mmCIF file of C-alpha atoms and ligand atoms in Angstrom:
data_model
loop_
_atom_site.group_PDB
_atom_site.id
_atom_site.type_symbol
_atom_site.label_atom_id
_atom_site.label_comp_id
_atom_site.label_asym_id
_atom_site.label_seq_id
_atom_site.Cartn_x
_atom_site.Cartn_y
_atom_site.Cartn_z
ATOM 1 C CA MET A 19 -110.063 0.000 70.777
ATOM 2 C CA GLN A 20 -109.195 -1.307 73.720
ATOM 3 C CA ALA A 21 -106.209 -0.714 76.325
ATOM 4 C CA SER A 22 -104.149 -4.006 76.586
ATOM 5 C CA ASN A 23 -104.121 -5.667 79.658
ATOM 6 C CA PRO A 24 -100.378 -5.797 81.718
ATOM 7 C CA PHE A 25 -101.306 -8.153 83.843
ATOM 8 C CA SER A 26 -102.690 -10.808 80.980
ATOM 9 C CA LEU A 27 -101.290 -14.191 80.763
ATOM 10 C CA ALA A 28 -102.073 -14.831 77.240
ATOM 11 C CA ASP A 29 -99.437 -16.635 75.017
ATOM 12 C CA LYS A 30 -97.071 -17.131 77.888
ATOM 13 C CA ARG A 31 -96.529 -21.149 79.192
ATOM 14 C CA ILE A 32 -95.905 -21.407 82.413
ATOM 15 C CA LEU A 33 -94.307 -24.424 84.354
ATOM 16 C CA VAL A 34 -95.782 -24.277 88.456
ATOM 17 C CA THR A 35 -94.426 -26.894 90.636
ATOM 18 C CA GLY A 36 -96.452 -28.128 93.842
ATOM 19 C CA ALA A 37 -99.915 -27.725 91.355
ATOM 20 C CA THR A 38 -101.929 -30.743 93.141
ATOM 21 C CA SER A 39 -102.137 -29.053 96.097
ATOM 22 C CA GLY A 40 -102.961 -26.009 98.017
ATOM 23 C CA ILE A 41 -100.903 -22.737 96.868
ATOM 24 C CA GLY A 42 -99.571 -24.410 93.750
ATOM 25 C CA HIS A 43 -102.821 -25.376 92.487
ATOM 26 C CA ALA A 44 -104.696 -22.588 92.809
ATOM 27 C CA ILE A 45 -101.037 -20.495 90.720
ATOM 28 C CA ALA A 46 -101.586 -22.983 88.256
ATOM 29 C CA LEU A 47 -105.517 -22.482 88.249
ATOM 30 C CA ALA A 48 -105.079 -18.358 88.149
ATOM 31 C CA CYS A 49 -102.540 -18.463 85.288
ATOM 32 C CA ALA A 50 -105.063 -20.685 82.839
ATOM 33 C CA ARG A 51 -107.449 -18.350 83.829
ATOM 34 C CA MET A 52 -105.643 -15.304 82.865
ATOM 35 C CA GLY A 53 -104.784 -16.942 79.776
ATOM 36 C CA ALA A 54 -102.022 -19.449 80.421
ATOM 37 C CA GLU A 55 -101.209 -22.523 78.548
ATOM 38 C CA VAL A 56 -99.890 -24.314 82.069
ATOM 39 C CA ILE A 57 -97.327 -27.135 82.961
ATOM 40 C CA GLY A 58 -98.124 -28.490 86.161
ATOM 41 C CA VAL A 59 -95.801 -30.566 88.485
ATOM 42 C CA GLY A 60 -96.876 -33.177 91.401
ATOM 43 C CA ARG A 61 -96.353 -36.309 92.471
ATOM 44 C CA ASN A 62 -99.635 -38.082 93.508
ATOM 45 C CA PRO A 63 -101.638 -39.740 90.504
ATOM 46 C CA GLU A 64 -105.522 -38.874 91.655
ATOM 47 C CA ARG A 65 -104.176 -35.117 92.682
ATOM 48 C CA LEU A 66 -102.432 -34.604 89.023
ATOM 49 C CA ALA A 67 -104.957 -36.257 87.430
ATOM 50 C CA SER A 68 -107.929 -34.150 89.244
ATOM 51 C CA ALA A 69 -105.748 -30.908 88.765
ATOM 52 C CA GLY A 70 -105.264 -31.820 84.860
ATOM 53 C CA GLN A 71 -109.655 -31.787 84.571
ATOM 54 C CA ALA A 72 -109.700 -28.624 86.631
ATOM 55 C CA LEU A 73 -106.899 -26.561 84.152
ATOM 56 C CA ASN A 74 -108.844 -28.499 81.337
ATOM 57 C CA GLN A 75 -112.202 -26.818 82.287
ATOM 58 C CA ILE A 76 -110.798 -23.217 82.311
ATOM 59 C CA SER A 77 -109.276 -23.041 78.372
ATOM 60 C CA ASP A 78 -108.812 -25.109 75.985
ATOM 61 C CA LYS A 79 -104.790 -24.439 75.712
ATOM 62 C CA PRO A 80 -102.955 -27.434 75.698
ATOM 63 C CA HIS A 81 -102.385 -27.728 79.576
ATOM 64 C CA ARG A 82 -100.374 -31.273 80.934
ATOM 65 C CA MET A 83 -99.749 -31.865 84.579
ATOM 66 C CA LEU A 84 -96.481 -33.598 84.745
ATOM 67 C CA GLN A 85 -95.428 -36.688 87.776
ATOM 68 C CA ALA A 86 -91.924 -36.057 89.601
ATOM 69 C CA ASP A 87 -90.323 -36.393 92.716
ATOM 70 C CA LEU A 88 -88.182 -33.288 92.434
ATOM 71 C CA THR A 89 -86.265 -34.458 94.693
ATOM 72 C CA ASN A 90 -84.757 -37.357 91.837
ATOM 73 C CA ALA A 91 -82.200 -35.999 89.933
ATOM 74 C CA GLU A 92 -83.256 -37.970 86.821
ATOM 75 C CA GLU A 93 -86.762 -37.509 87.387
ATOM 76 C CA ARG A 94 -85.647 -33.844 86.998
ATOM 77 C CA GLN A 95 -83.992 -34.269 83.880
ATOM 78 C CA GLN A 96 -87.261 -36.507 82.496
ATOM 79 C CA LEU A 97 -89.276 -33.526 83.427
ATOM 80 C CA VAL A 98 -87.236 -31.157 81.372
ATOM 81 C CA GLN A 99 -86.640 -33.349 78.601
ATOM 82 C CA SER A 100 -89.878 -33.260 78.189
ATOM 83 C CA LEU A 101 -90.390 -29.334 77.623
ATOM 84 C CA SER A 102 -90.674 -29.246 73.805
ATOM 85 C CA SER A 103 -90.568 -25.493 74.009
ATOM 86 C CA GLN A 104 -89.532 -22.532 75.659
ATOM 87 C CA LEU A 105 -91.557 -21.230 79.285
ATOM 88 C CA ASN A 106 -92.413 -17.445 79.692
ATOM 89 C CA GLY A 107 -92.407 -18.276 83.997
ATOM 90 C CA VAL A 108 -92.124 -20.758 85.850
ATOM 91 C CA VAL A 109 -92.928 -20.671 89.653
ATOM 92 C CA HIS A 110 -91.251 -23.009 92.183
ATOM 93 C CA SER A 111 -93.675 -24.317 94.698
ATOM 94 C CA ALA A 112 -93.196 -27.645 95.829
ATOM 95 C CA GLY A 113 -91.682 -27.742 99.387
ATOM 96 C CA VAL A 114 -92.422 -29.356 102.528
ATOM 97 C CA SER A 115 -92.495 -27.840 105.984
ATOM 98 C CA ARG A 116 -90.954 -29.903 109.275
ATOM 99 C CA LEU A 117 -90.951 -28.550 112.342
ATOM 100 C CA CYS A 118 -88.278 -29.699 114.809
ATOM 101 C CA PRO A 119 -86.204 -27.514 117.618
ATOM 102 C CA VAL A 120 -82.646 -26.958 117.030
ATOM 103 C CA ARG A 121 -81.660 -29.194 119.929
ATOM 104 C CA ILE A 122 -82.830 -32.508 118.693
ATOM 105 C CA ILE A 123 -82.696 -32.082 114.865
ATOM 106 C CA SER A 124 -81.159 -34.507 112.878
ATOM 107 C CA GLN A 125 -79.085 -34.740 109.761
ATOM 108 C CA LYS A 126 -81.934 -36.765 108.055
ATOM 109 C CA HIS A 127 -84.870 -34.325 108.766
ATOM 110 C CA LEU A 128 -82.056 -30.898 107.552
ATOM 111 C CA ASP A 129 -81.113 -32.952 103.916
ATOM 112 C CA GLU A 130 -84.948 -33.833 103.754
ATOM 113 C CA LEU A 131 -85.462 -30.118 103.732
ATOM 114 C CA GLN A 132 -82.959 -29.030 101.720
ATOM 115 C CA ALA A 133 -83.484 -31.444 99.277
ATOM 116 C CA ILE A 134 -86.860 -29.987 98.061
ATOM 117 C CA ASN A 135 -87.216 -27.155 99.096
ATOM 118 C CA VAL A 136 -83.572 -25.883 97.793
ATOM 119 C CA THR A 137 -81.741 -28.174 95.431
ATOM 120 C CA ALA A 138 -84.962 -29.463 93.757
ATOM 121 C CA PRO A 139 -85.674 -25.489 92.693
ATOM 122 C CA THR A 140 -82.064 -24.340 92.393
ATOM 123 C CA MET A 141 -81.205 -27.402 90.022
ATOM 124 C CA LEU A 142 -84.460 -27.280 87.791
ATOM 125 C CA THR A 143 -83.609 -23.371 87.402
ATOM 126 C CA GLN A 144 -80.072 -24.721 86.045
ATOM 127 C CA ALA A 145 -81.704 -27.225 84.044
ATOM 128 C CA LEU A 146 -83.457 -24.960 82.164
ATOM 129 C CA LEU A 147 -81.670 -22.257 81.845
ATOM 130 C CA GLN A 148 -78.284 -25.007 80.527
ATOM 131 C CA LYS A 149 -81.237 -25.619 77.853
ATOM 132 C CA ASN A 150 -82.516 -21.976 76.929
ATOM 133 C CA LEU A 151 -86.223 -23.112 77.662
ATOM 134 C CA ILE A 152 -86.451 -19.832 79.795
ATOM 135 C CA ALA A 153 -88.257 -17.450 76.633
ATOM 136 C CA PRO A 154 -86.790 -13.310 76.987
ATOM 137 C CA GLY A 155 -88.992 -11.920 79.033
ATOM 138 C CA GLY A 156 -89.302 -14.675 80.848
ATOM 139 C CA SER A 157 -90.210 -14.603 84.483
ATOM 140 C CA ILE A 158 -89.322 -17.295 87.687
ATOM 141 C CA VAL A 159 -91.002 -17.151 90.833
ATOM 142 C CA PHE A 160 -89.701 -18.745 93.751
ATOM 143 C CA ILE A 161 -92.386 -19.841 97.173
ATOM 144 C CA SER A 162 -90.358 -18.669 100.124
ATOM 145 C CA SER A 163 -92.348 -17.852 103.757
ATOM 146 C CA ILE A 164 -92.232 -15.980 106.029
ATOM 147 C CA ALA A 165 -90.331 -17.858 108.209
ATOM 148 C CA ALA A 166 -87.330 -17.141 106.568
ATOM 149 C CA HIS A 167 -87.511 -13.217 108.040
ATOM 150 C CA ALA A 168 -88.593 -14.128 111.273
ATOM 151 C CA GLY A 169 -87.472 -15.981 114.216
ATOM 152 C CA VAL A 170 -90.171 -18.697 115.901
ATOM 153 C CA ALA A 171 -89.156 -21.688 117.928
ATOM 154 C CA GLY A 172 -89.016 -25.537 116.239
ATOM 155 C CA VAL A 173 -89.029 -23.541 112.326
ATOM 156 C CA ALA A 174 -85.189 -23.386 112.027
ATOM 157 C CA ALA A 175 -85.011 -25.946 109.729
ATOM 158 C CA TYR A 176 -87.709 -24.884 107.618
ATOM 159 C CA SER A 177 -87.084 -20.920 107.600
ATOM 160 C CA GLY A 178 -83.417 -21.779 106.546
ATOM 161 C CA THR A 179 -84.189 -23.401 103.075
ATOM 162 C CA LYS A 180 -86.461 -20.679 103.033
ATOM 163 C CA ALA A 181 -83.761 -17.869 103.141
ATOM 164 C CA ALA A 182 -81.269 -19.650 100.758
ATOM 165 C CA LEU A 183 -83.945 -18.992 98.354
ATOM 166 C CA LEU A 184 -85.009 -15.389 99.175
ATOM 167 C CA ALA A 185 -80.147 -15.114 98.772
ATOM 168 C CA ILE A 186 -80.357 -16.941 95.515
ATOM 169 C CA SER A 187 -82.887 -15.357 93.593
ATOM 170 C CA ARG A 188 -81.331 -12.395 94.234
ATOM 171 C CA CYS A 189 -77.898 -13.643 93.040
ATOM 172 C CA LEU A 190 -79.949 -15.461 90.277
ATOM 173 C CA SER A 191 -81.584 -12.573 89.078
ATOM 174 C CA MET A 192 -78.174 -11.142 88.642
ATOM 175 C CA GLU A 193 -77.449 -13.741 86.420
ATOM 176 C CA VAL A 194 -80.224 -13.547 84.039
ATOM 177 C CA SER A 195 -81.083 -10.409 83.861
ATOM 178 C CA LYS A 196 -78.913 -9.977 80.241
ATOM 179 C CA HIS A 197 -81.524 -12.406 78.858
ATOM 180 C CA ARG A 198 -84.646 -9.866 80.844
ATOM 181 C CA ILE A 199 -85.309 -12.715 82.807
ATOM 182 C CA ARG A 200 -86.154 -11.696 85.756
ATOM 183 C CA SER A 201 -86.451 -13.425 89.526
ATOM 184 C CA ASN A 202 -88.371 -13.050 93.015
ATOM 185 C CA CYS A 203 -89.799 -14.554 95.648
ATOM 186 C CA LEU A 204 -92.540 -14.436 97.533
ATOM 187 C CA SER A 205 -92.508 -14.789 101.482
ATOM 188 C CA PRO A 206 -96.552 -15.835 102.811
ATOM 189 C CA ALA A 207 -97.405 -15.874 105.977
ATOM 190 C CA LEU A 208 -99.446 -18.723 107.252
ATOM 191 C CA VAL A 209 -102.254 -19.409 104.088
ATOM 192 C CA GLU A 210 -105.301 -22.148 105.052
ATOM 193 C CA THR A 211 -103.730 -25.505 102.749
ATOM 194 C CA PRO A 212 -103.350 -29.370 103.343
ATOM 195 C CA MET A 213 -99.356 -27.970 105.325
ATOM 196 C CA PHE A 214 -101.074 -25.791 107.505
ATOM 197 C CA GLU A 215 -103.342 -28.037 108.309
ATOM 198 C CA GLY A 216 -100.535 -30.272 109.255
ATOM 199 C CA THR A 217 -98.848 -27.644 110.918
ATOM 200 C CA SER A 218 -102.034 -27.044 113.318
ATOM 201 C CA GLN A 219 -101.600 -30.826 113.898
ATOM 202 C CA VAL A 220 -98.298 -31.056 115.052
ATOM 203 C CA VAL A 221 -98.044 -27.786 117.174
ATOM 204 C CA GLY A 222 -101.982 -27.743 118.456
ATOM 205 C CA SER A 223 -103.749 -24.295 117.826
ATOM 206 C CA LEU A 224 -101.976 -21.707 115.715
ATOM 207 C CA ASP A 225 -104.690 -18.824 117.117
ATOM 208 C CA LYS A 226 -101.678 -17.128 119.080
ATOM 209 C CA GLU A 227 -99.495 -16.719 115.850
ATOM 210 C CA LEU A 228 -102.821 -15.677 113.997
ATOM 211 C CA ARG A 229 -103.351 -13.167 116.181
ATOM 212 C CA SER A 230 -100.402 -11.094 115.466
ATOM 213 C CA TYR A 231 -101.410 -11.187 111.210
ATOM 214 C CA PRO A 232 -103.401 -7.937 110.754
ATOM 215 C CA LEU A 233 -105.499 -9.163 107.902
ATOM 216 C CA GLY A 234 -105.712 -12.958 109.287
ATOM 217 C CA VAL A 235 -105.018 -15.880 107.267
ATOM 218 C CA GLY A 236 -103.762 -15.960 103.637
ATOM 219 C CA LYS A 237 -105.978 -18.005 101.098
ATOM 220 C CA PRO A 238 -104.423 -19.677 98.514
ATOM 221 C CA GLU A 239 -105.637 -17.481 95.978
ATOM 222 C CA ASP A 240 -103.762 -14.445 97.422
ATOM 223 C CA VAL A 241 -100.502 -15.692 96.957
ATOM 224 C CA ALA A 242 -101.799 -16.994 93.060
ATOM 225 C CA ASN A 243 -102.693 -13.382 92.554
ATOM 226 C CA ALA A 244 -99.075 -12.356 93.317
ATOM 227 C CA SER A 245 -97.546 -15.147 91.418
ATOM 228 C CA VAL A 246 -100.019 -13.528 88.284
ATOM 229 C CA PHE A 247 -98.139 -9.966 88.721
ATOM 230 C CA LEU A 248 -94.302 -11.114 89.207
ATOM 231 C CA LEU A 249 -95.508 -13.286 85.652
ATOM 232 C CA SER A 250 -97.396 -11.094 83.817
ATOM 233 C CA ASP A 251 -95.184 -7.874 82.223
ATOM 234 C CA ALA A 252 -96.788 -5.552 84.812
ATOM 235 C CA SER A 253 -93.823 -6.408 87.041
ATOM 236 C CA ARG A 254 -91.239 -6.384 83.725
ATOM 237 C CA TRP A 255 -89.109 -3.756 86.172
ATOM 238 C CA ILE A 256 -88.903 -5.845 89.396
ATOM 239 C CA THR A 257 -86.473 -8.554 89.978
ATOM 240 C CA GLY A 258 -84.296 -9.445 92.604
ATOM 241 C CA THR A 259 -86.737 -8.785 95.159
ATOM 242 C CA THR A 260 -89.478 -10.690 97.817
ATOM 243 C CA ILE A 261 -92.955 -9.497 98.450
ATOM 244 C CA VAL A 262 -93.714 -10.439 102.286
ATOM 245 C CA MET A 263 -97.615 -11.159 102.324
ATOM 246 C CA GLY A 264 -99.826 -11.367 105.632
ATOM 247 C CA GLY A 265 -96.623 -10.396 107.808
ATOM 248 C CA SER A 266 -96.639 -7.074 110.207
ATOM 249 C CA GLY A 267 -94.371 -5.156 109.225
ATOM 250 C CA PHE A 268 -91.127 -7.125 107.380
HETATM 251 N N1 NAP B 5 -99.392 -23.077 103.530
HETATM 252 C C1 NAP B 5 -98.354 -22.361 104.404
HETATM 253 O O1 NAP B 5 -98.968 -21.693 105.057
HETATM 254 C C2 NAP B 5 -97.324 -21.282 103.335
HETATM 255 C C3 NAP B 5 -96.409 -20.715 104.347
HETATM 256 C C4 NAP B 5 -95.640 -19.645 103.457
HETATM 257 C C5 NAP B 5 -94.931 -20.419 102.593
HETATM 258 N N2 NAP B 5 -95.206 -21.353 102.091
HETATM 259 C C6 NAP B 5 -95.117 -22.442 101.302
HETATM 260 O O2 NAP B 5 -95.745 -22.544 100.191
HETATM 261 C C7 NAP B 5 -95.390 -23.929 99.248
HETATM 262 C C8 NAP B 5 -96.554 -24.587 99.164
HETATM 263 O O3 NAP B 5 -97.223 -25.007 100.153
HETATM 264 P P1 NAP B 5 -98.368 -25.640 100.360
HETATM 265 O O4 NAP B 5 -99.221 -25.217 101.551
HETATM 266 O O5 NAP B 5 -99.177 -25.215 99.392
HETATM 267 O O6 NAP B 5 -98.413 -27.015 100.442
HETATM 268 P P2 NAP B 5 -99.077 -28.457 100.264
HETATM 269 O O7 NAP B 5 -100.404 -28.061 99.832
HETATM 270 O O8 NAP B 5 -98.547 -29.295 101.505
HETATM 271 O O9 NAP B 5 -98.473 -29.383 98.773
HETATM 272 C C9 NAP B 5 -97.206 -28.812 98.645
HETATM 273 C C10 NAP B 5 -96.973 -29.291 97.154
HETATM 274 O O10 NAP B 5 -95.702 -29.983 97.049
HETATM 275 C C11 NAP B 5 -95.247 -31.266 96.178
HETATM 276 N N3 NAP B 5 -94.204 -31.567 96.884
HETATM 277 C C12 NAP B 5 -93.644 -31.699 97.604
HETATM 278 N N4 NAP B 5 -92.966 -32.964 97.472
HETATM 279 C C13 NAP B 5 -92.653 -32.833 96.467
HETATM 280 C C14 NAP B 5 -91.506 -33.779 95.666
HETATM 281 N N5 NAP B 5 -90.932 -34.428 96.312
HETATM 282 N N6 NAP B 5 -91.678 -33.543 94.179
HETATM 283 C C15 NAP B 5 -92.741 -33.320 93.185
HETATM 284 N N7 NAP B 5 -93.472 -32.228 93.828
HETATM 285 C C16 NAP B 5 -93.659 -31.951 95.579
HETATM 286 C C17 NAP B 5 -96.441 -31.760 96.431
HETATM 287 O O11 NAP B 5 -97.020 -32.894 95.647
HETATM 288 P P3 NAP B 5 -98.088 -34.344 96.032
HETATM 289 O O12 NAP B 5 -99.034 -33.551 96.680
HETATM 290 O O13 NAP B 5 -98.110 -34.463 93.951
HETATM 291 O O14 NAP B 5 -97.010 -35.316 96.013
HETATM 292 C C18 NAP B 5 -97.728 -30.862 96.557
HETATM 293 O O15 NAP B 5 -98.599 -30.560 95.369
HETATM 294 C C19 NAP B 5 -94.271 -24.414 100.303
HETATM 295 O O16 NAP B 5 -92.925 -24.305 99.563
HETATM 296 C C20 NAP B 5 -94.361 -24.278 101.430
HETATM 297 O O17 NAP B 5 -92.837 -24.168 102.202
HETATM 298 C C21 NAP B 5 -96.548 -22.460 102.568
#
């Protein structure tokens, strides 16, 4: 008799935001490879279509890619209404990074970061919980950042949004544990994605930062593998915590 694999996502339905690019895309594909049915969310129509094709090549589960601007309350509601059955996992990966020193930061800059990095995942989680769309035993994963743990010049607003996720997830974990739903964060250091490329273009070379990385720069698949763990029953006793990835001693 074969032993069951506690890391398997077979028979699980997982919603992944930011599934059209970078880390979220890698998470969506990894979930499908581990046997899950994936509902991916993004905005860009071409990338939604190609992500859908990639998922369908992995398995014949009824994967879906849904278009929603998650900063728009109405589009969030429509997304939630389009879900016909309960989810076993949710990964909040959609997010943006914008750099600006506090001395010249604008209210608009703060509001834009807050809207997608904090308000969207929090209110989407609320809507899912209110409609009882997260099954008992389900797992919620927020993609925070090493920026929530370290001081780096020019990153204050982004760091603040990512630190908020750590605190929100910790409190949420206490609220949902009665349903055996878990909530955790991943805090990756720099990962090779389009966001990373954008940051490199703004600040010039990131070689200096990367020299302090004991294991070098991360790949989206590194974060995807950790997400699979947090979504699977292998982590059934882990909630309210954060895994810091690729950092030096956080
Ligand atoms: N890359 C890194 O070094 C790094 C390190 C630590 C943490 N993170 C975090 O990891 C997450 C993913 O980052 P990434 O590097 O994969 O970035 P990315 O490649 O730029 O992807 C960002 C994703 O977020 C989606 N998104 C952005 N705004 C949205 C909105 N208003 N509504 C719906 N979807 C929206 C994008 O969808 P469309 O493209 O379809 O618009 C895209 O799928 C972010 O939360 C980021 O803060 C990244």
